[in-house]
PDB file of C-alpha atoms and ligand atoms in Angstrom:
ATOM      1  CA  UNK A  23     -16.516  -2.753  13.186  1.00  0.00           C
ATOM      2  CA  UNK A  24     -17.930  -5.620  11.354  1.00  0.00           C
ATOM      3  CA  UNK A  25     -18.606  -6.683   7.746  1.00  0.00           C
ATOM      4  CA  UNK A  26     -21.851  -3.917   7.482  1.00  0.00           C
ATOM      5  CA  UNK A  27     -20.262  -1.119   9.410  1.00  0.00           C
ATOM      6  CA  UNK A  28     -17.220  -1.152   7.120  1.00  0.00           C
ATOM      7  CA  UNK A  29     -19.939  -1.222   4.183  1.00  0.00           C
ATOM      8  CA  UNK A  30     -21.990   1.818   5.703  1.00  0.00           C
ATOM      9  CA  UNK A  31     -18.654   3.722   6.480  1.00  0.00           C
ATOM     10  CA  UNK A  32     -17.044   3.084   2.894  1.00  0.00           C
ATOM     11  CA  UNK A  33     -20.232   4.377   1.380  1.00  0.00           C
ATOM     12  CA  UNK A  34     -20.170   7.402   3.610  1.00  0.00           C
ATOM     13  CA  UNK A  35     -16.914   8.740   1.834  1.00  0.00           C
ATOM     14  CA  UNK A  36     -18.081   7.674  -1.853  1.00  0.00           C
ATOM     15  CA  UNK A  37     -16.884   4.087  -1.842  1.00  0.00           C
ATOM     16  CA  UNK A  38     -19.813   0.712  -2.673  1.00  0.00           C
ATOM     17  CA  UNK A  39     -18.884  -2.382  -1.363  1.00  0.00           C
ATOM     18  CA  UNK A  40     -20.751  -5.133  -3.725  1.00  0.00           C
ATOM     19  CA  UNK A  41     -21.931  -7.995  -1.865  1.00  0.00           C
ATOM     20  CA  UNK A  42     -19.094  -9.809  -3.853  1.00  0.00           C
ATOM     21  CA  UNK A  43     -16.849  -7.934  -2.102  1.00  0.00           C
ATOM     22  CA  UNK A  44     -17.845  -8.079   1.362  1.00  0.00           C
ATOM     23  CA  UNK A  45     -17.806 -11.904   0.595  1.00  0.00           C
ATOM     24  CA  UNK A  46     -14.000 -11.724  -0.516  1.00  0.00           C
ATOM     25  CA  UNK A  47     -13.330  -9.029   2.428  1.00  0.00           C
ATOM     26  CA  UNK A  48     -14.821 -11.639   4.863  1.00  0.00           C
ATOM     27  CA  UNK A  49     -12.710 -14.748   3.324  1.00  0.00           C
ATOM     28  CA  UNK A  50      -9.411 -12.724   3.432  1.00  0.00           C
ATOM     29  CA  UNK A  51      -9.561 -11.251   6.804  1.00  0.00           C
ATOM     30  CA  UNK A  52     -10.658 -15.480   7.807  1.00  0.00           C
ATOM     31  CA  UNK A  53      -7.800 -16.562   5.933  1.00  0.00           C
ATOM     32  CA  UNK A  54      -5.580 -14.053   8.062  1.00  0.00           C
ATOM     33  CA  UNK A  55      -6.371 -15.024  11.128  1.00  0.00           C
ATOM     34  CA  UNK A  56      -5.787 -18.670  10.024  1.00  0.00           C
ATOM     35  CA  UNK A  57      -2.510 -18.027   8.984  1.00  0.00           C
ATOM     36  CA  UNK A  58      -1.382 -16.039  11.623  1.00  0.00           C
ATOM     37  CA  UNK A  59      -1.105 -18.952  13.862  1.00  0.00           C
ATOM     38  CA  UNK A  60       1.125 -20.681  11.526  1.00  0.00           C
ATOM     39  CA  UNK A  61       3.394 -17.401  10.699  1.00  0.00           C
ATOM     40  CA  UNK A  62       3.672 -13.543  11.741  1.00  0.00           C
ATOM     41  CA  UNK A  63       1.596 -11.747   9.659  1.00  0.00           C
ATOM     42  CA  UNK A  64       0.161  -9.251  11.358  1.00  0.00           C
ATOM     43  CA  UNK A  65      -0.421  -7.941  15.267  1.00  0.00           C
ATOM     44  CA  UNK A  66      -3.888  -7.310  14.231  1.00  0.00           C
ATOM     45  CA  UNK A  67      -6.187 -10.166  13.780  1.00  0.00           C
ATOM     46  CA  UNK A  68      -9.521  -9.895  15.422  1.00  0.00           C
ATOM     47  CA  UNK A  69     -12.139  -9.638  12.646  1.00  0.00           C
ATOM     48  CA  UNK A  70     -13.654  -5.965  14.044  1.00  0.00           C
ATOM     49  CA  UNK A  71     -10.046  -4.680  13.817  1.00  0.00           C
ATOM     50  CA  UNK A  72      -9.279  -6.621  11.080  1.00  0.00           C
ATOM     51  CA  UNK A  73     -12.371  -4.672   9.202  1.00  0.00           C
ATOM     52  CA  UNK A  74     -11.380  -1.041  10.672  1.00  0.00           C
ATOM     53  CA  UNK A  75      -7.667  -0.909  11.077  1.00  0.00           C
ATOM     54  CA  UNK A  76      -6.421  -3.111   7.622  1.00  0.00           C
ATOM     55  CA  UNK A  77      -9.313  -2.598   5.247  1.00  0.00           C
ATOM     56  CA  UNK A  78     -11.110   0.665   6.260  1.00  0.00           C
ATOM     57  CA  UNK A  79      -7.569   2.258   6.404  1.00  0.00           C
ATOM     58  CA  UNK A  80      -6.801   1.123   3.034  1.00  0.00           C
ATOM     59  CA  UNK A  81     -10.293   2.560   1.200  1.00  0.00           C
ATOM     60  CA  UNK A  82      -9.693   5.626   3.005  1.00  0.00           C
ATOM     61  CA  UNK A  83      -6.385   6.113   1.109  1.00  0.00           C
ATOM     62  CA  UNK A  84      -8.301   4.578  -2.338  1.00  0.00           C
ATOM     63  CA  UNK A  85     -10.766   7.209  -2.310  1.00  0.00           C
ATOM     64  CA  UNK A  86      -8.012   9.760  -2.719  1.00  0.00           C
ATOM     65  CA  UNK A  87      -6.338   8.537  -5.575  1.00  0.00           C
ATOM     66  CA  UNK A  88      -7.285   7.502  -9.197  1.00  0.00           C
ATOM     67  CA  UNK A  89      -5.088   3.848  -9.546  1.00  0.00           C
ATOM     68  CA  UNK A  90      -5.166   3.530 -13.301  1.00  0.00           C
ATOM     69  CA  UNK A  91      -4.216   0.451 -14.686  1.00  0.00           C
ATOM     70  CA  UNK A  92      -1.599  -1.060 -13.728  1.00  0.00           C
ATOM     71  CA  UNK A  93      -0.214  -0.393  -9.787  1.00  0.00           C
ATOM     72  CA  UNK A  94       2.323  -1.490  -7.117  1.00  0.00           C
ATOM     73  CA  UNK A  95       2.196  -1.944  -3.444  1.00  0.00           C
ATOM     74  CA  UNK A  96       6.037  -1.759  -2.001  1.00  0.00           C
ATOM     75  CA  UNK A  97       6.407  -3.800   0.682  1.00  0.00           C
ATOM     76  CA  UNK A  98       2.614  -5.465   1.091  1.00  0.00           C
ATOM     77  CA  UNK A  99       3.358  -7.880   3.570  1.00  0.00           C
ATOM     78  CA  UNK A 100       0.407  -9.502   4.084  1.00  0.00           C
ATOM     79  CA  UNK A 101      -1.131  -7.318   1.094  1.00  0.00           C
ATOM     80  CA  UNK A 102      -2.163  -4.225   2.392  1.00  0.00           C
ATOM     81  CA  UNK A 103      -2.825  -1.759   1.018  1.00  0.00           C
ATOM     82  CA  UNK A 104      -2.405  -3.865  -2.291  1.00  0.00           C
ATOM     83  CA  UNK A 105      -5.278  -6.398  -2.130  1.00  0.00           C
ATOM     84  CA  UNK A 106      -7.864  -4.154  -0.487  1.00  0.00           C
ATOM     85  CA  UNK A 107      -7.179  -2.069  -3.851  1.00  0.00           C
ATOM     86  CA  UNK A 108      -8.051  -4.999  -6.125  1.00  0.00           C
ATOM     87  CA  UNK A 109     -11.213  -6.357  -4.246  1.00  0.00           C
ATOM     88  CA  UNK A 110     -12.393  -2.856  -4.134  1.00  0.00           C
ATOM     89  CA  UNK A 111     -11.321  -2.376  -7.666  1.00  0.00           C
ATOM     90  CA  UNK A 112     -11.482  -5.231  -9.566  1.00  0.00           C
ATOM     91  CA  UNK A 113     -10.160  -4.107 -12.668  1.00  0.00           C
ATOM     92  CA  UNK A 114      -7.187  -2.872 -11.613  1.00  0.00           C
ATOM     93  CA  UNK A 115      -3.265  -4.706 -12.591  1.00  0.00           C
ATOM     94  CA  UNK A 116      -1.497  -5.076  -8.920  1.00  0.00           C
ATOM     95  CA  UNK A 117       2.150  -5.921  -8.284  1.00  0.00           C
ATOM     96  CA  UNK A 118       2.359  -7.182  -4.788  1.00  0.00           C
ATOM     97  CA  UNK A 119       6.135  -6.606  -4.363  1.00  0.00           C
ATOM     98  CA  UNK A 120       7.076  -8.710  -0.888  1.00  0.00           C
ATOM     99  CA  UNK A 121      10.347 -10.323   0.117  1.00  0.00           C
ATOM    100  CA  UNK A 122       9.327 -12.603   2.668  1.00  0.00           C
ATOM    101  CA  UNK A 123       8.698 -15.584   0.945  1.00  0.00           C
ATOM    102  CA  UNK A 124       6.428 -16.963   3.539  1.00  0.00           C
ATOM    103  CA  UNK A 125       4.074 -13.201   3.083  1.00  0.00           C
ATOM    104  CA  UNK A 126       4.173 -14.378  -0.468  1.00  0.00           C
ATOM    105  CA  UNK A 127       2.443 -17.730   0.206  1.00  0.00           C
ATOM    106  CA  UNK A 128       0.036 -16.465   2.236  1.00  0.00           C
ATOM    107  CA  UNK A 129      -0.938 -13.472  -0.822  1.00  0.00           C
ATOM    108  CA  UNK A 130      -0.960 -16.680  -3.432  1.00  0.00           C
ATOM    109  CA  UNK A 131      -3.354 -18.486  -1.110  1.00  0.00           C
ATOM    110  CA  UNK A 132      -5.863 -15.377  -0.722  1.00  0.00           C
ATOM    111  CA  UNK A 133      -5.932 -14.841  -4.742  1.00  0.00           C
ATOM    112  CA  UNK A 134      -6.453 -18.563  -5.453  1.00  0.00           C
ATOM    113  CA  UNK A 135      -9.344 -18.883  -2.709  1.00  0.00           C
ATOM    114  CA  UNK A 136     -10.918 -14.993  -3.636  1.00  0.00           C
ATOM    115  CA  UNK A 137     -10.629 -16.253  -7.323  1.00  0.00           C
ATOM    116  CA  UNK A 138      -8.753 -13.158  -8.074  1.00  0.00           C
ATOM    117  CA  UNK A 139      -7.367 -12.420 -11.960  1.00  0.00           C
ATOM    118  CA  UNK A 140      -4.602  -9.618 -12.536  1.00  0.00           C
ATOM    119  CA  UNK A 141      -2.317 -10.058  -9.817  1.00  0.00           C
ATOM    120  CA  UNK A 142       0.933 -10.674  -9.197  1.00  0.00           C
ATOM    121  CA  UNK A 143       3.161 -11.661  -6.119  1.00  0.00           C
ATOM    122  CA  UNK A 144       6.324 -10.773  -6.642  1.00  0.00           C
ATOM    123  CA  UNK A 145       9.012 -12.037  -3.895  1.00  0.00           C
ATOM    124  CA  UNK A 146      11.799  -9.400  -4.373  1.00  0.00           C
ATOM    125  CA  UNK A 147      12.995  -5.988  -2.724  1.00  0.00           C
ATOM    126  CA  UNK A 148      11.916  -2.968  -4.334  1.00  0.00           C
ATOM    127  CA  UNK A 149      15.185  -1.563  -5.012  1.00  0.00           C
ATOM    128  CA  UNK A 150      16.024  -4.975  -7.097  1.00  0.00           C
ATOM    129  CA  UNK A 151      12.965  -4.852  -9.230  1.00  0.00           C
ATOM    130  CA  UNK A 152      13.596  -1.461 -10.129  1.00  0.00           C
ATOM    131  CA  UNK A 153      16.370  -2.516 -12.174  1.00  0.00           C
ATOM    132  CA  UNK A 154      13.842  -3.965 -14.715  1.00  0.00           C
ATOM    133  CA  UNK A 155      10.928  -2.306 -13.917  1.00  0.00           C
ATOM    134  CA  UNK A 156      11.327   1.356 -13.896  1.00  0.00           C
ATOM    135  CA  UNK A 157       8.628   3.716 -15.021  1.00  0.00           C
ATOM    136  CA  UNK A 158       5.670   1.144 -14.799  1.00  0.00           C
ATOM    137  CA  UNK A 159       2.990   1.872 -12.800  1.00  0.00           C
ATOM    138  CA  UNK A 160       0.141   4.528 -12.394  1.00  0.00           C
ATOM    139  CA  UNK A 161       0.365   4.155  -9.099  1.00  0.00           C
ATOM    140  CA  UNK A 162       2.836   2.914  -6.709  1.00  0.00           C
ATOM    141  CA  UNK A 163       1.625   2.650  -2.959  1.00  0.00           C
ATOM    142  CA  UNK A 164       2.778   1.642   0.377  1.00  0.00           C
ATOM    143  CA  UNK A 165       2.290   1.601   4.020  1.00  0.00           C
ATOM    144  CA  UNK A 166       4.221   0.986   6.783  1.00  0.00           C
ATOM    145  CA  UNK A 167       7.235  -0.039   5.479  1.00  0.00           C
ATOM    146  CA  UNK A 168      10.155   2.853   6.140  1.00  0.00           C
ATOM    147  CA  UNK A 169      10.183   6.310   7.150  1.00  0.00           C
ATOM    148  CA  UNK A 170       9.359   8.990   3.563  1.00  0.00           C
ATOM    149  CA  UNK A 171      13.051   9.550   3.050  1.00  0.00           C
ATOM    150  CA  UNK A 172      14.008   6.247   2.261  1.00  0.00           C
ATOM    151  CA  UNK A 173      10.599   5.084   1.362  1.00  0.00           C
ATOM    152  CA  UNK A 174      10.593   7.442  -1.782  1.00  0.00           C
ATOM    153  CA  UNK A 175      13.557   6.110  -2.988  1.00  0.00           C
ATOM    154  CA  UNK A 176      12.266   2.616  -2.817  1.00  0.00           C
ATOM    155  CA  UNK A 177       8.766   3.567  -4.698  1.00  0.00           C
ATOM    156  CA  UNK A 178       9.282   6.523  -7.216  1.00  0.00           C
ATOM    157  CA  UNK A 179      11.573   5.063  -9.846  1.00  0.00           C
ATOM    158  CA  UNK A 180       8.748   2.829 -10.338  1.00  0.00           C
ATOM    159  CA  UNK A 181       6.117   5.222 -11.583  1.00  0.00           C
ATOM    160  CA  UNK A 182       5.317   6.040 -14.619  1.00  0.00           C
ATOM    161  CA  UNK A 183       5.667   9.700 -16.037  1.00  0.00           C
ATOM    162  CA  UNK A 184       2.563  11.641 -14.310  1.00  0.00           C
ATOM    163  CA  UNK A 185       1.824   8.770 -12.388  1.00  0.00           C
ATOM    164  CA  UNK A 186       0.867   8.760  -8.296  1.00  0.00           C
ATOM    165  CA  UNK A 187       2.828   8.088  -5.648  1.00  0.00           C
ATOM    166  CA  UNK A 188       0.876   7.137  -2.547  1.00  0.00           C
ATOM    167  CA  UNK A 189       2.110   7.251   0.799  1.00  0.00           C
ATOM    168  CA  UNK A 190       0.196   5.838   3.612  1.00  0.00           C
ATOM    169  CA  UNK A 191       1.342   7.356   7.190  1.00  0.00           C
ATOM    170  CA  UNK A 192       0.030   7.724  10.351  1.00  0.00           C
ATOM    171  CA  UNK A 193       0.736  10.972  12.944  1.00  0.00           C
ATOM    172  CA  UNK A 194       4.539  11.245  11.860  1.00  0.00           C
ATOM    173  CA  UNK A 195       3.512  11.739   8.141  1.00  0.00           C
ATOM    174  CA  UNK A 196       3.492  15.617   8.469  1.00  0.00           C
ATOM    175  CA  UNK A 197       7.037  15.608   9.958  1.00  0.00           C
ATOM    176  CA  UNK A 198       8.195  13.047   7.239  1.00  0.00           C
ATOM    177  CA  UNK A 199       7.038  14.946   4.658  1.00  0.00           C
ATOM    178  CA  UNK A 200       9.158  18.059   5.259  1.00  0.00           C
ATOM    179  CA  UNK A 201      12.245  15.693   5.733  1.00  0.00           C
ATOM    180  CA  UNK A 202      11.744  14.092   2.682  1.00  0.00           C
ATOM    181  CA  UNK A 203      10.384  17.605   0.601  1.00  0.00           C
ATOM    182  CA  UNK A 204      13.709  17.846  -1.382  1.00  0.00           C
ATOM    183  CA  UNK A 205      14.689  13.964  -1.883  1.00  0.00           C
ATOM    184  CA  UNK A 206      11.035  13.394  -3.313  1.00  0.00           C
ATOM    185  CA  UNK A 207      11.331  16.207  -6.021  1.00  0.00           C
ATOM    186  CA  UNK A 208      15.336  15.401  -6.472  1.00  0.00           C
ATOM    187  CA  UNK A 209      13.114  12.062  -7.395  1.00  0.00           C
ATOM    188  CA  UNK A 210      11.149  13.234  -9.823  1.00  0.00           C
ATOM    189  CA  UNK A 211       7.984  13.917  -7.770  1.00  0.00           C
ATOM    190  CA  UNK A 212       5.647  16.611  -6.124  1.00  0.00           C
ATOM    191  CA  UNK A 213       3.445  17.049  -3.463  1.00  0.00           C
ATOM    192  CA  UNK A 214      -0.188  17.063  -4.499  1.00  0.00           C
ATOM    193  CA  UNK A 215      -2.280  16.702  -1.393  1.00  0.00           C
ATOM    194  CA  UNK A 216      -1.535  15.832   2.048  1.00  0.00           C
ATOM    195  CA  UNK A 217      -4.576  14.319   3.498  1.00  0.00           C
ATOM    196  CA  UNK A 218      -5.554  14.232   7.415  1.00  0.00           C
ATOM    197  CA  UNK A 219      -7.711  11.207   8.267  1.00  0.00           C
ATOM    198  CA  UNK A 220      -8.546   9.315  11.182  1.00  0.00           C
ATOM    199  CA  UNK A 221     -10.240   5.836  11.826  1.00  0.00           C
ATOM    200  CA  UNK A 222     -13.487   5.981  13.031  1.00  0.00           C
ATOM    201  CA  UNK A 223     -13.674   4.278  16.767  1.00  0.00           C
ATOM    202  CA  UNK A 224     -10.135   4.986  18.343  1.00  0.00           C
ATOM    203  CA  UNK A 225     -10.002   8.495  16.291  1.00  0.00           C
ATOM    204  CA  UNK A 226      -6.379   7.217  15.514  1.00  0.00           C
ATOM    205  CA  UNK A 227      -4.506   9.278  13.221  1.00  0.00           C
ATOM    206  CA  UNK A 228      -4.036   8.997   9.419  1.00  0.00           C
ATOM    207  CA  UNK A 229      -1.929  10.969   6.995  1.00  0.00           C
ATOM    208  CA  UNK A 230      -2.035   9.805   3.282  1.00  0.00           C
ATOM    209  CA  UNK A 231       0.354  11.554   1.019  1.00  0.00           C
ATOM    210  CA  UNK A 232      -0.167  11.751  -2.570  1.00  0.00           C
ATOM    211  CA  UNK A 233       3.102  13.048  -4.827  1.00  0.00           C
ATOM    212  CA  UNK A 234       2.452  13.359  -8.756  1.00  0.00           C
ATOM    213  CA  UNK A 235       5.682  12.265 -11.248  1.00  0.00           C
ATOM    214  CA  UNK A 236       7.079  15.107 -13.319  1.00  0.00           C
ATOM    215  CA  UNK A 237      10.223  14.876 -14.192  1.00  0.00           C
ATOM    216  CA  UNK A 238      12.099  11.244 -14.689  1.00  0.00           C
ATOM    217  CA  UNK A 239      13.758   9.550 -11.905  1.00  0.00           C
ATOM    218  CA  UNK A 240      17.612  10.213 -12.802  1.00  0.00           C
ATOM    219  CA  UNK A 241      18.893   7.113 -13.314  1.00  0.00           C
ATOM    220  CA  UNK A 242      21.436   6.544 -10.453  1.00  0.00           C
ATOM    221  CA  UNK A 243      18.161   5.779  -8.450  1.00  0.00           C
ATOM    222  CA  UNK A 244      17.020   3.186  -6.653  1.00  0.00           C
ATOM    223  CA  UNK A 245      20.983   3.112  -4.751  1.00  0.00           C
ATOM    224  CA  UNK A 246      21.505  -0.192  -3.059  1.00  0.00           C
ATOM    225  CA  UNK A 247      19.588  -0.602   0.535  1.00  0.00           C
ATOM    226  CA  UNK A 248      22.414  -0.091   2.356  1.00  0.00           C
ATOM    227  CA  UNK A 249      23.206   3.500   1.181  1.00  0.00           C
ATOM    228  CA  UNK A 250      19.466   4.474   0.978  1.00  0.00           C
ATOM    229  CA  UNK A 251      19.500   3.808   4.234  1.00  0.00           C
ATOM    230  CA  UNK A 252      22.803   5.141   5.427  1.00  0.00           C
ATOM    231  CA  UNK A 253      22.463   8.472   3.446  1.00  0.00           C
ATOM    232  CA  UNK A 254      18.704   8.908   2.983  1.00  0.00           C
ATOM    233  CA  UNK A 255      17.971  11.522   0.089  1.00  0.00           C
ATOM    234  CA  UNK A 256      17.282  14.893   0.964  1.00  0.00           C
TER     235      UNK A 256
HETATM  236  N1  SAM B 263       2.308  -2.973   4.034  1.00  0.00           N
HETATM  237  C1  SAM B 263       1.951  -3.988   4.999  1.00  0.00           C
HETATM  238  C2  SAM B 263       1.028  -3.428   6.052  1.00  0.00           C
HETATM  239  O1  SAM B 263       0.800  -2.221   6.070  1.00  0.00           O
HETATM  240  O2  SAM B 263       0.513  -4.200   6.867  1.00  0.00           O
HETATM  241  C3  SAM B 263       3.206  -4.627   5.628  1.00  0.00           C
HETATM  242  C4  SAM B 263       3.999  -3.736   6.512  1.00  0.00           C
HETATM  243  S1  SAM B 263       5.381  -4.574   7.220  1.00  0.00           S
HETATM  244  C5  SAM B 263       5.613  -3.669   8.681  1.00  0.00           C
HETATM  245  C6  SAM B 263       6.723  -4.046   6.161  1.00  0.00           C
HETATM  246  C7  SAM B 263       6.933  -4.969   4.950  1.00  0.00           C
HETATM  247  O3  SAM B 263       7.842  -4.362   4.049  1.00  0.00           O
HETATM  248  C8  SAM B 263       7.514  -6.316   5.344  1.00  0.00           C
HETATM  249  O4  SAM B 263       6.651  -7.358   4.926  1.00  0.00           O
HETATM  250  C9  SAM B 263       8.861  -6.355   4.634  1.00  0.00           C
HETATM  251  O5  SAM B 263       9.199  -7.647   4.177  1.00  0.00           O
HETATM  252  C10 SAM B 263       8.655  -5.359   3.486  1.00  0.00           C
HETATM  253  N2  SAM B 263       9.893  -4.707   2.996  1.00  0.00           N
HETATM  254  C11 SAM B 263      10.921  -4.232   3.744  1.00  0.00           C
HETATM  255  N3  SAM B 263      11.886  -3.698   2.947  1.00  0.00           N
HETATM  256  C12 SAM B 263      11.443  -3.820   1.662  1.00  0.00           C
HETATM  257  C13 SAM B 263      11.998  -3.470   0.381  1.00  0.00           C
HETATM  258  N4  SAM B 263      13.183  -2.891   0.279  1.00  0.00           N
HETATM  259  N5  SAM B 263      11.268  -3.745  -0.728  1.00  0.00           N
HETATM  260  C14 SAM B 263      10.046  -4.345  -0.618  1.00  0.00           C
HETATM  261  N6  SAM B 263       9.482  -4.710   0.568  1.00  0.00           N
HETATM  262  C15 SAM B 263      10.160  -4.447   1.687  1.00  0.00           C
END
């Protein structure tokens, strides 16, 4: 897939790519090749899968949610599904949350050279930010980061009373999504739609899960790592 094909498929399910954007898209997936000699960013690097299997991925999962102002990508490495977001939607506030400080240099270089304004890199666990940050966000995202059970834990005390919770998830999504059913809504959340994608040349499988806040997080949540991931919720 190159720089047009991602442009012709975007459009295809209700998403423009400005010619600013494809500039920026083109820059960042450069950039991430560049740094990927220097440090391990991602196993994926070739511009054509670059295009299809980081940004298409990501504006698949956009087009099902409406971001609001201010959101939060968990875990965003080297920022996906976080900076997609913003090129795609410029006016949106995004919290890059990343604890690898050497993930965070790489995100600070991409803003600086994309010129990007409204967005933050912060280097810091989830769980730890949570302790000042509760209730924030419209939408908090993230992809490929834990399995759903201790995933929600990690994202939902972030968002904001009848704000989104976005899960991106490939073919084990369906089966996460029943393990984590009670531990989501013990969170605060509920299911809204469960969405069955798949990128377009290798048919590969995508399940994008999007939970709506409607009740509070209780306050003994985010636990520390170590017992979210000993006990997950359920
Ligand atoms: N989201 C990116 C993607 O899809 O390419 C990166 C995925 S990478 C496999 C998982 C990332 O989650 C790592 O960069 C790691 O540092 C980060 N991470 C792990 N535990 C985290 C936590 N508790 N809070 C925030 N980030 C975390």
């Amino acid at each position: 897939m190159n720089i047009n094909d991602l442009t012709h498929a975007s459009q295809e399910i209700g998403i423009e790519l400005t010619e600013t954007m494809q500039k920026q898209l083109i820059t960042y997936a450069s950039l991430l090749k560049e740094w990927n000699e220097k440090i391990n960013l991602t196993a994926i690097t070739e511009e054509s899968e670059v295009m299809e299997k980081h940004f298409y991925d990501c504006i698949l999962a956009l087009r099902l949610v409406n971001p609001g102002n201010e959101m939060a990508d968990v875990g965003t490495g080297a920022g996906f599904p976080g900076l997609v977001f913003k090129i795609v939607r410029p006016e949106l506030n995004v919290t890059l949350l990343e604890p690898t400080e050497k993930k965070c240099s790489f995100l600070n270089e991409v803003i600086r050279q994309l010129d990007l304004k409204g967005v933050t890199v912060v280097n810091e666990r989830a769980e730890d930010y949570a302790k000042n940050h509760r209730e924030s966000f419209d939408l908090v995202t993230a992809r490929a980061v834990a399995a759903l059970p201790v995933l929600a834990e990690l994202c939902v005390p972030l968002v904001k009373m009848n704000g989104t919770f976005l899960a991106m998830k490939g073919s084990k999504g369906k089966d996460e999504a029943r393990e984590a059913q009670d531990g989501v809504a013990k969170l605060g959340c509920d299911g809204k739609d469960f969405h069955e994608d798949h990128l377009l040349s290798n048919q590969d499988e995508r399940y994008n899960l999007v939970y709506v806040k409607h009740r509070h997080t209780p306050p003994q949540y985010p636990r520390i790592y170590s017992k979210i991931k000993k006990k997950p919720l359920q």
